Every structure is written in structure tokens, then in C-alpha cells.
Short mmCIF file of N, CA and C in Angstrom, two decimals:
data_model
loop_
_atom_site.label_atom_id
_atom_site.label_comp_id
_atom_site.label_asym_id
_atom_site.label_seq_id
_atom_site.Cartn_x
_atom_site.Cartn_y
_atom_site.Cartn_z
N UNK Q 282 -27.77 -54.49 -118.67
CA UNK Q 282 -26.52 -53.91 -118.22
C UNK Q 282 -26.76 -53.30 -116.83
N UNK Q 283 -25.88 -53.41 -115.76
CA UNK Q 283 -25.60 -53.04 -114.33
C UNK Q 283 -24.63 -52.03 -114.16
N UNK Q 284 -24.98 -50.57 -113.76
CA UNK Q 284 -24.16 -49.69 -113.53
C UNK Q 284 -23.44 -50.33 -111.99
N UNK Q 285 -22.06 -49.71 -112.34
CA UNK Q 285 -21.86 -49.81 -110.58
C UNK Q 285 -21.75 -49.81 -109.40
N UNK Q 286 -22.40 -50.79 -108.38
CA UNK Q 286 -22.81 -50.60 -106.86
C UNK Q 286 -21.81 -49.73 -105.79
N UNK Q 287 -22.58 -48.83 -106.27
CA UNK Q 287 -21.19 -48.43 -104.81
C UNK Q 287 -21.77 -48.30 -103.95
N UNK Q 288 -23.01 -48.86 -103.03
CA UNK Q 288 -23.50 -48.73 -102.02
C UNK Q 288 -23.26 -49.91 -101.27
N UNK Q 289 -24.49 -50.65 -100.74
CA UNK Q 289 -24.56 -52.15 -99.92
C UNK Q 289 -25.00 -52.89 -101.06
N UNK Q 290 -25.19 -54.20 -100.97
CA UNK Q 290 -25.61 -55.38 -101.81
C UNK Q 290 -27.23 -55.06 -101.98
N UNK Q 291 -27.60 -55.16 -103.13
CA UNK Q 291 -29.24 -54.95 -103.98
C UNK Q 291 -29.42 -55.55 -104.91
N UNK Q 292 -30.78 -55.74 -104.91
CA UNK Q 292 -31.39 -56.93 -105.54
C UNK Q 292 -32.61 -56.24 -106.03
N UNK Q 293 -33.25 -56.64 -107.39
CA UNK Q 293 -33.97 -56.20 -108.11
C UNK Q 293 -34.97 -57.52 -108.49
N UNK Q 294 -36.02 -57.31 -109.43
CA UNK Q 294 -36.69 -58.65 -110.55
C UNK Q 294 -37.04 -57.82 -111.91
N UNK Q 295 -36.51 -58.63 -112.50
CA UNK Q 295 -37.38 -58.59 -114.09
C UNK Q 295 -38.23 -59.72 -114.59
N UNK Q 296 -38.92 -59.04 -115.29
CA UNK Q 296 -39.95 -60.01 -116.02
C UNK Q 296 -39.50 -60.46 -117.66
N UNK Q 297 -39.43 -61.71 -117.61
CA UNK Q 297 -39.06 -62.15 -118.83
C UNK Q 297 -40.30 -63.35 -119.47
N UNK Q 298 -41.00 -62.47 -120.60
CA UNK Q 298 -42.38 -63.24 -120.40
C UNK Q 298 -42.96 -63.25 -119.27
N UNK Q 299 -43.45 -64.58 -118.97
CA UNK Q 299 -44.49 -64.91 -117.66
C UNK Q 299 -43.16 -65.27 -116.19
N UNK Q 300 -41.67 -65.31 -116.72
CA UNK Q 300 -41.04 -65.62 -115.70
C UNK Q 300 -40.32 -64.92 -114.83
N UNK Q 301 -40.48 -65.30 -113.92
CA UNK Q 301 -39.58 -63.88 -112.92
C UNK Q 301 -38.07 -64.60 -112.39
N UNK Q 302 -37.18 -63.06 -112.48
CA UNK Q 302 -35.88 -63.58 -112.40
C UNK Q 302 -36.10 -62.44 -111.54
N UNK Q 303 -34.32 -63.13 -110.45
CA UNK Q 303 -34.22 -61.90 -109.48
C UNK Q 303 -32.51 -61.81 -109.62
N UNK Q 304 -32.38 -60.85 -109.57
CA UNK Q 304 -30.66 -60.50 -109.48
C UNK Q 304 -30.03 -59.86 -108.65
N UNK Q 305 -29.24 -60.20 -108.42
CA UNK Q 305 -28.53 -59.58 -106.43
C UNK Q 305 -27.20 -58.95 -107.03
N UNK Q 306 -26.79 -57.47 -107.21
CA UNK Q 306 -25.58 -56.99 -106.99
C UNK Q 306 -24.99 -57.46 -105.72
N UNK Q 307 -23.51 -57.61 -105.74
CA UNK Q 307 -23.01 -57.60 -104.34
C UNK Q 307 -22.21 -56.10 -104.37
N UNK Q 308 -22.23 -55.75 -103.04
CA UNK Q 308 -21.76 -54.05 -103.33
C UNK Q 308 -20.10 -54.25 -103.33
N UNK Q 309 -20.09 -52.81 -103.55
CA UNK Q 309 -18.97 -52.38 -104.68
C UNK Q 309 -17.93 -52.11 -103.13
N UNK Q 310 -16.48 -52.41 -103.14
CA UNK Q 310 -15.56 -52.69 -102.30
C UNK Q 310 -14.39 -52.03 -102.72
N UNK Q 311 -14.21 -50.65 -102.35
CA UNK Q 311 -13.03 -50.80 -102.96
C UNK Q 311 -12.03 -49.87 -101.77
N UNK Q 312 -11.67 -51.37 -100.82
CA UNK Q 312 -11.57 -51.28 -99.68
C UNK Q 312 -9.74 -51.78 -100.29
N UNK Q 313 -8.74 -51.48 -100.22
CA UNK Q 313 -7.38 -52.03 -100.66
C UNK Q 313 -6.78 -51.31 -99.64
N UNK Q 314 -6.69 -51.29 -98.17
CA UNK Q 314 -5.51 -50.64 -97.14
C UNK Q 314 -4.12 -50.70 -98.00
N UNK Q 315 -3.43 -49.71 -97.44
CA UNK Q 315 -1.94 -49.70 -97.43
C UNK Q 315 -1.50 -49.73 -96.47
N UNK Q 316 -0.33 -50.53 -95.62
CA UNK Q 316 0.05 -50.67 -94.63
C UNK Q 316 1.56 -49.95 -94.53
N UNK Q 317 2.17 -48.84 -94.10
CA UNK Q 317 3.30 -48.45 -93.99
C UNK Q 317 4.17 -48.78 -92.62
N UNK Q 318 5.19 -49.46 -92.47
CA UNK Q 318 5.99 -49.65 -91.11
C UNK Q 318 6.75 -48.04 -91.04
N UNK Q 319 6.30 -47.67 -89.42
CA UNK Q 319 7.13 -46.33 -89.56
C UNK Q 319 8.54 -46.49 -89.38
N UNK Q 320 9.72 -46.15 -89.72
CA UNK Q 320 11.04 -46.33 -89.56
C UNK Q 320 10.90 -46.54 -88.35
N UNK Q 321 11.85 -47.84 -87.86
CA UNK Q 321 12.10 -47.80 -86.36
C UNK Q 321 13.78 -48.88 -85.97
N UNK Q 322 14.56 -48.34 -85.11
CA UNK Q 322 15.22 -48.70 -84.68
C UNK Q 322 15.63 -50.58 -84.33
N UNK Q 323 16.16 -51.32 -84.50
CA UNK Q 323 15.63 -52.69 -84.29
C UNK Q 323 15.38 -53.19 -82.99
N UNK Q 324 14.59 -54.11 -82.49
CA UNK Q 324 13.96 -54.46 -81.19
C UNK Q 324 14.88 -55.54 -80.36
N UNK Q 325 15.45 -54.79 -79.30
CA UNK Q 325 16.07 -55.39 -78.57
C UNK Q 325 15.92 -55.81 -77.79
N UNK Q 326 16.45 -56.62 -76.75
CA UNK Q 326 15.89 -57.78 -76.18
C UNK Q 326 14.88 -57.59 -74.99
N UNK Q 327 15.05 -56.02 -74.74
CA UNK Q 327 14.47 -55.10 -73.68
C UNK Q 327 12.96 -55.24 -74.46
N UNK Q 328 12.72 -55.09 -75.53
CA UNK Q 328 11.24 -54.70 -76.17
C UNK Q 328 10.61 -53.44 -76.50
N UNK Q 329 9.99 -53.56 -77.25
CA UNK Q 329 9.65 -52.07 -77.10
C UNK Q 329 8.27 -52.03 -78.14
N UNK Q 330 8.06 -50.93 -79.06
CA UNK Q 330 6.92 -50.15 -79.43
C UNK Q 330 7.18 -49.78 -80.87
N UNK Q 331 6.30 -51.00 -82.51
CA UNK Q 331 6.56 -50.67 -83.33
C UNK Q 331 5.05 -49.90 -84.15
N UNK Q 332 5.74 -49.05 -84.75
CA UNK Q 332 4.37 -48.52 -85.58
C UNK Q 332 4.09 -48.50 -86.95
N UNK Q 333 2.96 -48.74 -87.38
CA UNK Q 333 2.25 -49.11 -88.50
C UNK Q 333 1.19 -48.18 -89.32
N UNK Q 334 1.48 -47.24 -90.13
CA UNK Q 334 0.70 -46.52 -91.14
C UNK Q 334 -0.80 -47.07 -91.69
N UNK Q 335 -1.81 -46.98 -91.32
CA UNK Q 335 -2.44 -48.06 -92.29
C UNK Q 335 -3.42 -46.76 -93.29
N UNK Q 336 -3.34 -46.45 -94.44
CA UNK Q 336 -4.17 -45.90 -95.23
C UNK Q 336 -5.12 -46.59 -95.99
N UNK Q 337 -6.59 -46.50 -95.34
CA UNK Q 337 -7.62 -47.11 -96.21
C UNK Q 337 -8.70 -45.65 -96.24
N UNK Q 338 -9.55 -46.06 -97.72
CA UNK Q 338 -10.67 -45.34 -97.55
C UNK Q 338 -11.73 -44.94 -96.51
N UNK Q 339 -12.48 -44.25 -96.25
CA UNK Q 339 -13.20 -43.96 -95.45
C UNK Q 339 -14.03 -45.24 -95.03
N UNK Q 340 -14.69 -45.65 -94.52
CA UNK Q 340 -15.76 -46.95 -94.56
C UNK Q 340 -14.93 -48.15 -94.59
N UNK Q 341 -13.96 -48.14 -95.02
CA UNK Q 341 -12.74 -49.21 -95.03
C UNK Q 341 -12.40 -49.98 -93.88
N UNK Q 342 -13.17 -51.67 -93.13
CA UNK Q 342 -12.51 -51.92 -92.09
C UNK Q 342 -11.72 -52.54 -92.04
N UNK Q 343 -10.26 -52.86 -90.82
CA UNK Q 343 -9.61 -53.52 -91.27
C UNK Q 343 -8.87 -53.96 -89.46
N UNK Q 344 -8.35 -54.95 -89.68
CA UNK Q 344 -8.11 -55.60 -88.32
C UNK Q 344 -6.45 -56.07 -88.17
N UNK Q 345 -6.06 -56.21 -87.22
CA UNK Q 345 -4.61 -56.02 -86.67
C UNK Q 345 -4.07 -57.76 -85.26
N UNK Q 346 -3.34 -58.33 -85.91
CA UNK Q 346 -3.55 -59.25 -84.85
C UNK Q 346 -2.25 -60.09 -85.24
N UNK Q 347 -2.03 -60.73 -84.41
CA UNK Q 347 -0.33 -61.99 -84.78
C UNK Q 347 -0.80 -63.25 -84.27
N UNK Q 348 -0.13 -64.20 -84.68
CA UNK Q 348 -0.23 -65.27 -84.18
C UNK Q 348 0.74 -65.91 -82.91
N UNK Q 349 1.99 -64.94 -82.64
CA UNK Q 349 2.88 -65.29 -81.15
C UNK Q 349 2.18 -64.56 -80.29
N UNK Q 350 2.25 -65.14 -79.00
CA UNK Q 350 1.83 -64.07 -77.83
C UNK Q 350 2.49 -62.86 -77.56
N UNK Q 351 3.90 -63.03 -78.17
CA UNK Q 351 5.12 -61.91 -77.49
C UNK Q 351 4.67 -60.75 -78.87
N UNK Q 352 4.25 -60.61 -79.79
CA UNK Q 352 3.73 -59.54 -80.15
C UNK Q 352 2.19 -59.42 -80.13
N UNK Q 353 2.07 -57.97 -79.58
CA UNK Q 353 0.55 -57.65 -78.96
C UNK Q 353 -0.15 -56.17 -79.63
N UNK Q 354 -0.48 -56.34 -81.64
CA UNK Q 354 -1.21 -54.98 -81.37
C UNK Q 354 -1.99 -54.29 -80.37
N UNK Q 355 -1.67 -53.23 -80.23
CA UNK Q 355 -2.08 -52.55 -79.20
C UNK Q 355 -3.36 -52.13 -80.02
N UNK Q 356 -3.70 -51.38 -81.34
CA UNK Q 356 -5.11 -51.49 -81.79
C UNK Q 356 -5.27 -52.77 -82.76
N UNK Q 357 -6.38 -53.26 -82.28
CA UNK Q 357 -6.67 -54.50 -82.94
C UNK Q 357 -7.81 -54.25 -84.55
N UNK Q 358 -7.91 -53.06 -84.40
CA UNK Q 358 -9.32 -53.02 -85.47
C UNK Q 358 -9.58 -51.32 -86.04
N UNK Q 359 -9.85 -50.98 -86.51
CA UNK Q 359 -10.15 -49.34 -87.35
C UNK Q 359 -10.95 -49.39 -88.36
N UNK Q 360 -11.04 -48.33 -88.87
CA UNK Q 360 -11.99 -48.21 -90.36
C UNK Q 360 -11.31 -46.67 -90.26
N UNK Q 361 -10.84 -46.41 -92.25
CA UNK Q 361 -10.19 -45.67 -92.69
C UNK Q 361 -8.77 -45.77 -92.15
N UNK Q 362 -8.16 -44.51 -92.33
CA UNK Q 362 -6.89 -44.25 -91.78
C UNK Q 362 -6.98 -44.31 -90.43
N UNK Q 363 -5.43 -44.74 -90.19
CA UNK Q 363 -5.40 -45.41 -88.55
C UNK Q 363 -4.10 -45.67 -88.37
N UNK Q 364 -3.40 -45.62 -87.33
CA UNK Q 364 -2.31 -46.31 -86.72
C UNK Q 364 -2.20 -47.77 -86.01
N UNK Q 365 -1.60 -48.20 -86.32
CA UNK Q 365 -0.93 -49.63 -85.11
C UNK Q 365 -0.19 -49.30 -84.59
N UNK Q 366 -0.06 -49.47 -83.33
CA UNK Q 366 1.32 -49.81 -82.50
C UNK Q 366 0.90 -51.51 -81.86
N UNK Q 367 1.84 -52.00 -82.27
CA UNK Q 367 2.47 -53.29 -81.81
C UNK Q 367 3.70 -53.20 -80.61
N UNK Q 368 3.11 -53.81 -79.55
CA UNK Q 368 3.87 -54.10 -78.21
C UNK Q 368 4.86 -55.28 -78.47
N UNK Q 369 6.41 -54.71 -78.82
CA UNK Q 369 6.99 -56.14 -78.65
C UNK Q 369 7.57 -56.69 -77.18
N UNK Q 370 7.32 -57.61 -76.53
CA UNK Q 370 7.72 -57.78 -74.91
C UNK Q 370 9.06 -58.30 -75.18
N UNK Q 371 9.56 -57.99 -73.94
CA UNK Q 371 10.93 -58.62 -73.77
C UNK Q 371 11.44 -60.14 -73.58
N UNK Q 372 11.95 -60.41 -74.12
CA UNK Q 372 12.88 -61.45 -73.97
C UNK Q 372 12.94 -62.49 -73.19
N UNK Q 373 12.59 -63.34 -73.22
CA UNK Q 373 12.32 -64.28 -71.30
C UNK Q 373 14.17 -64.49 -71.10
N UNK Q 374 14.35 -64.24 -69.96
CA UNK Q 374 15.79 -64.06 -69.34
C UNK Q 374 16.47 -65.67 -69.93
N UNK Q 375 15.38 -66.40 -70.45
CA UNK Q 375 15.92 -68.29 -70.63
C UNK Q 375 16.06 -68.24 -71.98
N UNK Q 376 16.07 -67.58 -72.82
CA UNK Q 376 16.21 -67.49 -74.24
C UNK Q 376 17.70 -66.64 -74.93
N UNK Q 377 18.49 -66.87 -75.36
CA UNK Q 377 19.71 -66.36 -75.74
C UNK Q 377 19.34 -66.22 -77.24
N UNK Q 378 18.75 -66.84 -78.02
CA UNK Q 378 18.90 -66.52 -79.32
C UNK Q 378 17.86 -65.17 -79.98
N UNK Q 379 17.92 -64.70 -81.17
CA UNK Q 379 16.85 -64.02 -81.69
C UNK Q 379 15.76 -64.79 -82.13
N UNK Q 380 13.81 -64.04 -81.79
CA UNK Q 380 13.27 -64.37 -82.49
C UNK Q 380 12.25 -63.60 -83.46
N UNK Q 381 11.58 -64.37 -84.10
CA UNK Q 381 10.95 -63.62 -85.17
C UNK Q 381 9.57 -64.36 -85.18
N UNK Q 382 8.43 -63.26 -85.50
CA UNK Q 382 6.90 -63.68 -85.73
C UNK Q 382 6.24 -63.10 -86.37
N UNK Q 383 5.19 -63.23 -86.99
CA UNK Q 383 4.22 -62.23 -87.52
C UNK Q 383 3.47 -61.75 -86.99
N UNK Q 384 3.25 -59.97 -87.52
CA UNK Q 384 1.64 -59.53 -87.14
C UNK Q 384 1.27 -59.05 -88.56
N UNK Q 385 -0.16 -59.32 -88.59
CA UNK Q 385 -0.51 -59.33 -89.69
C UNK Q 385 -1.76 -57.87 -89.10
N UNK Q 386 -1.65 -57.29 -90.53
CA UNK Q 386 -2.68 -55.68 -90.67
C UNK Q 386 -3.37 -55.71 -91.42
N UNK Q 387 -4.37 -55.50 -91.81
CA UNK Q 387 -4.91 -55.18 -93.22
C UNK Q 387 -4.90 -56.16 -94.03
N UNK Q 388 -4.29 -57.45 -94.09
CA UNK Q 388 -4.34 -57.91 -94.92
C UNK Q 388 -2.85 -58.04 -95.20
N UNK Q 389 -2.16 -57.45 -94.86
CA UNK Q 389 -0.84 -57.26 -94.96
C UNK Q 389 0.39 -58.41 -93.78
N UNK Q 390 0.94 -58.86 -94.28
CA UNK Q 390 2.16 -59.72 -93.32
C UNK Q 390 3.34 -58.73 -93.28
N UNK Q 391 3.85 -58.74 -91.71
CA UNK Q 391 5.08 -58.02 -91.77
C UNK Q 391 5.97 -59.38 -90.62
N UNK Q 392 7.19 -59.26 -90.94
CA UNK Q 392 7.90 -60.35 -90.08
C UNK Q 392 8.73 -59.61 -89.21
N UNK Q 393 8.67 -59.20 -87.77
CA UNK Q 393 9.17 -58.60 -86.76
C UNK Q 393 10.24 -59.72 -86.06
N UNK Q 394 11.65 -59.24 -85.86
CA UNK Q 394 12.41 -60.09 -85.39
C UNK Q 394 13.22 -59.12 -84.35
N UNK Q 395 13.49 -60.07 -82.92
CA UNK Q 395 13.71 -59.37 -82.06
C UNK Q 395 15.08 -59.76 -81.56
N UNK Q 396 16.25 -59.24 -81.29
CA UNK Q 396 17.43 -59.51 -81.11
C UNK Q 396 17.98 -59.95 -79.47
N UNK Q 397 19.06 -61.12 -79.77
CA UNK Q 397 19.09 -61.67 -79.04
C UNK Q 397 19.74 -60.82 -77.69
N UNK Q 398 20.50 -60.90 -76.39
CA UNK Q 398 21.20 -59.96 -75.82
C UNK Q 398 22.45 -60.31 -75.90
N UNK Q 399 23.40 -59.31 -76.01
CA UNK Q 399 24.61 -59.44 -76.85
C UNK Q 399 25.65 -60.34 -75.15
N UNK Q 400 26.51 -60.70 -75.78
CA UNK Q 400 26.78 -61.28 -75.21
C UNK Q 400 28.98 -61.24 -75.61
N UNK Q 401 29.67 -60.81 -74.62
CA UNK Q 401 31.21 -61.07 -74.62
C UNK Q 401 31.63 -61.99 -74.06
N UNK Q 402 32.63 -63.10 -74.42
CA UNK Q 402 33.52 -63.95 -73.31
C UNK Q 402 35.10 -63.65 -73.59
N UNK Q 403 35.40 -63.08 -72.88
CA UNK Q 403 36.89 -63.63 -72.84
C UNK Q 403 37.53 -64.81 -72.02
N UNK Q 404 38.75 -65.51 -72.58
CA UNK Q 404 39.18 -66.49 -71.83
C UNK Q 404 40.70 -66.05 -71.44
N UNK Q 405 41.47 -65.97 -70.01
CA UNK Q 405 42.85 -65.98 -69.63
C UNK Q 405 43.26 -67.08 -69.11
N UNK Q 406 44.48 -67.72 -68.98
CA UNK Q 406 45.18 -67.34 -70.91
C UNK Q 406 44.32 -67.53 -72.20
N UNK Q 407 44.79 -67.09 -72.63
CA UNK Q 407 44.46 -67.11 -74.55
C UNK Q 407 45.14 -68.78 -74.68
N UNK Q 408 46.17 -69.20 -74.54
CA UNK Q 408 46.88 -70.50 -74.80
C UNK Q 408 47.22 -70.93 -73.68
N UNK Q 409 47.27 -72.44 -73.59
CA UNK Q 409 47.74 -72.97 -72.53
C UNK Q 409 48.08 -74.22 -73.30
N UNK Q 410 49.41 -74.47 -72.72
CA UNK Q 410 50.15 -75.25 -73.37
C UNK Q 410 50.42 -76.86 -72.04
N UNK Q 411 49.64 -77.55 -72.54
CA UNK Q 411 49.82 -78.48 -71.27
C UNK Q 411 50.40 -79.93 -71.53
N UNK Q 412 51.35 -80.04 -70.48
CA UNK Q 412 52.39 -81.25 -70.68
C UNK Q 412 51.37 -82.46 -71.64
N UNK Q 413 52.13 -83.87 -71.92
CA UNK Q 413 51.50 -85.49 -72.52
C UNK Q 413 51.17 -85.89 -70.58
N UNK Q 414 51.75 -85.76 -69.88
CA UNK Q 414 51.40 -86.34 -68.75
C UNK Q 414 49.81 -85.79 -67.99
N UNK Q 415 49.50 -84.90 -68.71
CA UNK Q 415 48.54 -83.53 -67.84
C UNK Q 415 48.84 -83.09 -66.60
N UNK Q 416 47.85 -81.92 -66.24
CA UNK Q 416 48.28 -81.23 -65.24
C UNK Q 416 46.80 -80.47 -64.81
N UNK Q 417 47.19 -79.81 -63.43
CA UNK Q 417 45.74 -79.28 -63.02
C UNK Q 417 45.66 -78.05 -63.88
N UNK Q 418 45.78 -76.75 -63.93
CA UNK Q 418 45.44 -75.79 -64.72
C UNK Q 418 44.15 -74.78 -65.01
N UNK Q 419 44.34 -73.56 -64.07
CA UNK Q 419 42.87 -72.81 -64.32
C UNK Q 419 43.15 -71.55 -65.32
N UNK Q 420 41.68 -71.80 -65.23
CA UNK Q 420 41.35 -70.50 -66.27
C UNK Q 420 40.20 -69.58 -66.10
N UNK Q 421 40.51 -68.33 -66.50
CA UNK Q 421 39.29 -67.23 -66.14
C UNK Q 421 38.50 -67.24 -67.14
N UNK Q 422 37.42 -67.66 -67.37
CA UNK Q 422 35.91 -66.97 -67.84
C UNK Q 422 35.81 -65.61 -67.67
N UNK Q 423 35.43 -64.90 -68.61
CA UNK Q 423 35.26 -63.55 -68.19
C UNK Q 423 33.62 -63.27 -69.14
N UNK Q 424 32.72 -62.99 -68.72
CA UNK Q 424 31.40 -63.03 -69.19
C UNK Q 424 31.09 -61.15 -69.27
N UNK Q 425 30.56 -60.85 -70.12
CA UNK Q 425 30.23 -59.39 -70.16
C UNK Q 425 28.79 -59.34 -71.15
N UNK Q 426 27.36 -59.17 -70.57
CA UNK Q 426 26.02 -59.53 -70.83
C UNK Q 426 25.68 -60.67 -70.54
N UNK Q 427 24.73 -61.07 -71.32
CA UNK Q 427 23.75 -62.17 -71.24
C UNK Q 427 24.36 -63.69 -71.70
N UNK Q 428 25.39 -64.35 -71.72
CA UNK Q 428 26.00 -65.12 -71.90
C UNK Q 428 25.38 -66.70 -71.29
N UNK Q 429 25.31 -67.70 -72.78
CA UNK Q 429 25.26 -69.31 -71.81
C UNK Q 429 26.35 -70.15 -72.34
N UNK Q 430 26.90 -70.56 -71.66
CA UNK Q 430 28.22 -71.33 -72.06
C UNK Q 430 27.67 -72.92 -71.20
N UNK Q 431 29.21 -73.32 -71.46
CA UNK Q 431 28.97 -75.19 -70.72
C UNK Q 431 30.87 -75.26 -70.59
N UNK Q 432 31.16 -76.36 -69.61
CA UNK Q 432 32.29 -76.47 -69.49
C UNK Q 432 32.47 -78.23 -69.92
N UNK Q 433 33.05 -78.66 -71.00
CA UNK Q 433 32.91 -80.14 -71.60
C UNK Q 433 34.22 -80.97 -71.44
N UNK Q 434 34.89 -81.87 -71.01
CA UNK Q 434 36.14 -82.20 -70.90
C UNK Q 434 35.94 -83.71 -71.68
#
């Protein structure tokens, strides 16, 4: 019987008869982070600065990283209790829609999604009523933010 390792990995021999056996504990882990997202506002297209709780035991290491470029933990690595802040960057001015990526903590997946920039159109007139023969006929676009439109006839 093996009490349990709570140190590093150890290895012993016994003799059984004339034969020798050797036995390797692997050490004892009881490394389980908790990852908390601190309340935060949602990330707009400007970018900004999210933060991450991480509670592990003392000796506990644990690492911080995403797979998009546009999110960038700012700490990549700790042991025990620790914070993340994750850099979300802004928006490339060529992108209108929202997106979303992972950064992963501890062991932990969180899915960060970043909002698109809002965008108004109005059109004057509202109706236009145009003869069977057609006719020339303008109209105002009125754009208010980040807006991509097309004109299709």
C-alpha cells in the first residue's frame, strides 16, 4: 500500500525473493484553477481591456493564450492566484460585422465577441412613386456611423 504523494514524483525497490522491482509514484497534483471573468461592459469596436480571476493553489502553474491575433493576454503565465487582462484591439476600419475568438486560461475556454460599429441610414423620400415610362429621380442617403451600402439597379 502507497500513502499519498504530495511532493515530486519518487521511486523506491522492493525485494521480492531474489527479484527486484522498482515503483515510481507520480506526484500528487492537485492543481484544478478556477477561472472567473470579471463583469465587464461589452467590447466595442473601439477595443478595450477584459479581466480574468484565476484561483489556483499555491505551486499551481497555469498559462493564458488565444488562438486570433486580435486578442492579446497581456499575462501569459502565473502560478497560484493571478489576474489576466486580455487586450481586445480594435476593429480594422474594413470590417462591419461582429467578431468572436477564444482565449483560453487555465485550462479554461472563454468566447470573447466584439461588436460591430453601429451603423444608421436614412433614405429621402421614404416612397417614390415612379411613372411605367421612367424618369430621372434622386435621392438622399443619409449615413450616421460606420455604414457599407452598394447602389444596384
Amino acid at each position: 500500500s502507497l500513502e499519498t504523494n504530495n511532493g515530486p514524483e519518487r521511486s523506491g525497490r522492493i525485494m521480492i525473493g531474489s527479484r527486484q522491482f522498482v515503483i515510481t509514484q507520480a506526484s500528487f497534483s492537485n492543481c484544478a484553477p478556477v477561472v472567473t471573468p470579471v463583469p465587464f461592459a461589452p467590447v466595442g469596436p473601439g477595443g478595450g481591456v477584459i479581466t480574468y480571476q484565476v484561483a489556483a493553489s499555491a505551486g499551481c502553474s497555469w498559462t493564458a493564450d488565444s488562438t486570433v491575433p486580435w486578442l492579446r493576454p497581456l499575462t501569459r503565465a502565473g502560478t497560484g492566484n493571478g489576474e489576466v487582462r486580455v487586450q481586445v484591439d480594435p476593429l480594422p476600419e474594413n470590417i462591419f460585422e461582429p467578431r468572436s475568438g477564444p482565449v483560453n486560461i487555465a485550462g479554461w475556454s472563454f468566447e470573447i465577441t466584439q461588436q460591430a460599429p453601429s451603423c444608421e441610414a436614412s433614405l429621402e423620400p421614404t416612397r417614390l412613386d415612379v411613372p411605367a415610362e421612367g424618369a430621372l429621380e434622386n435621392v438622399r442617403l443619409r449615413l450616421r456611423g460606420q455604414c457599407r451600402w452598394s447602389a444596384l439597379s
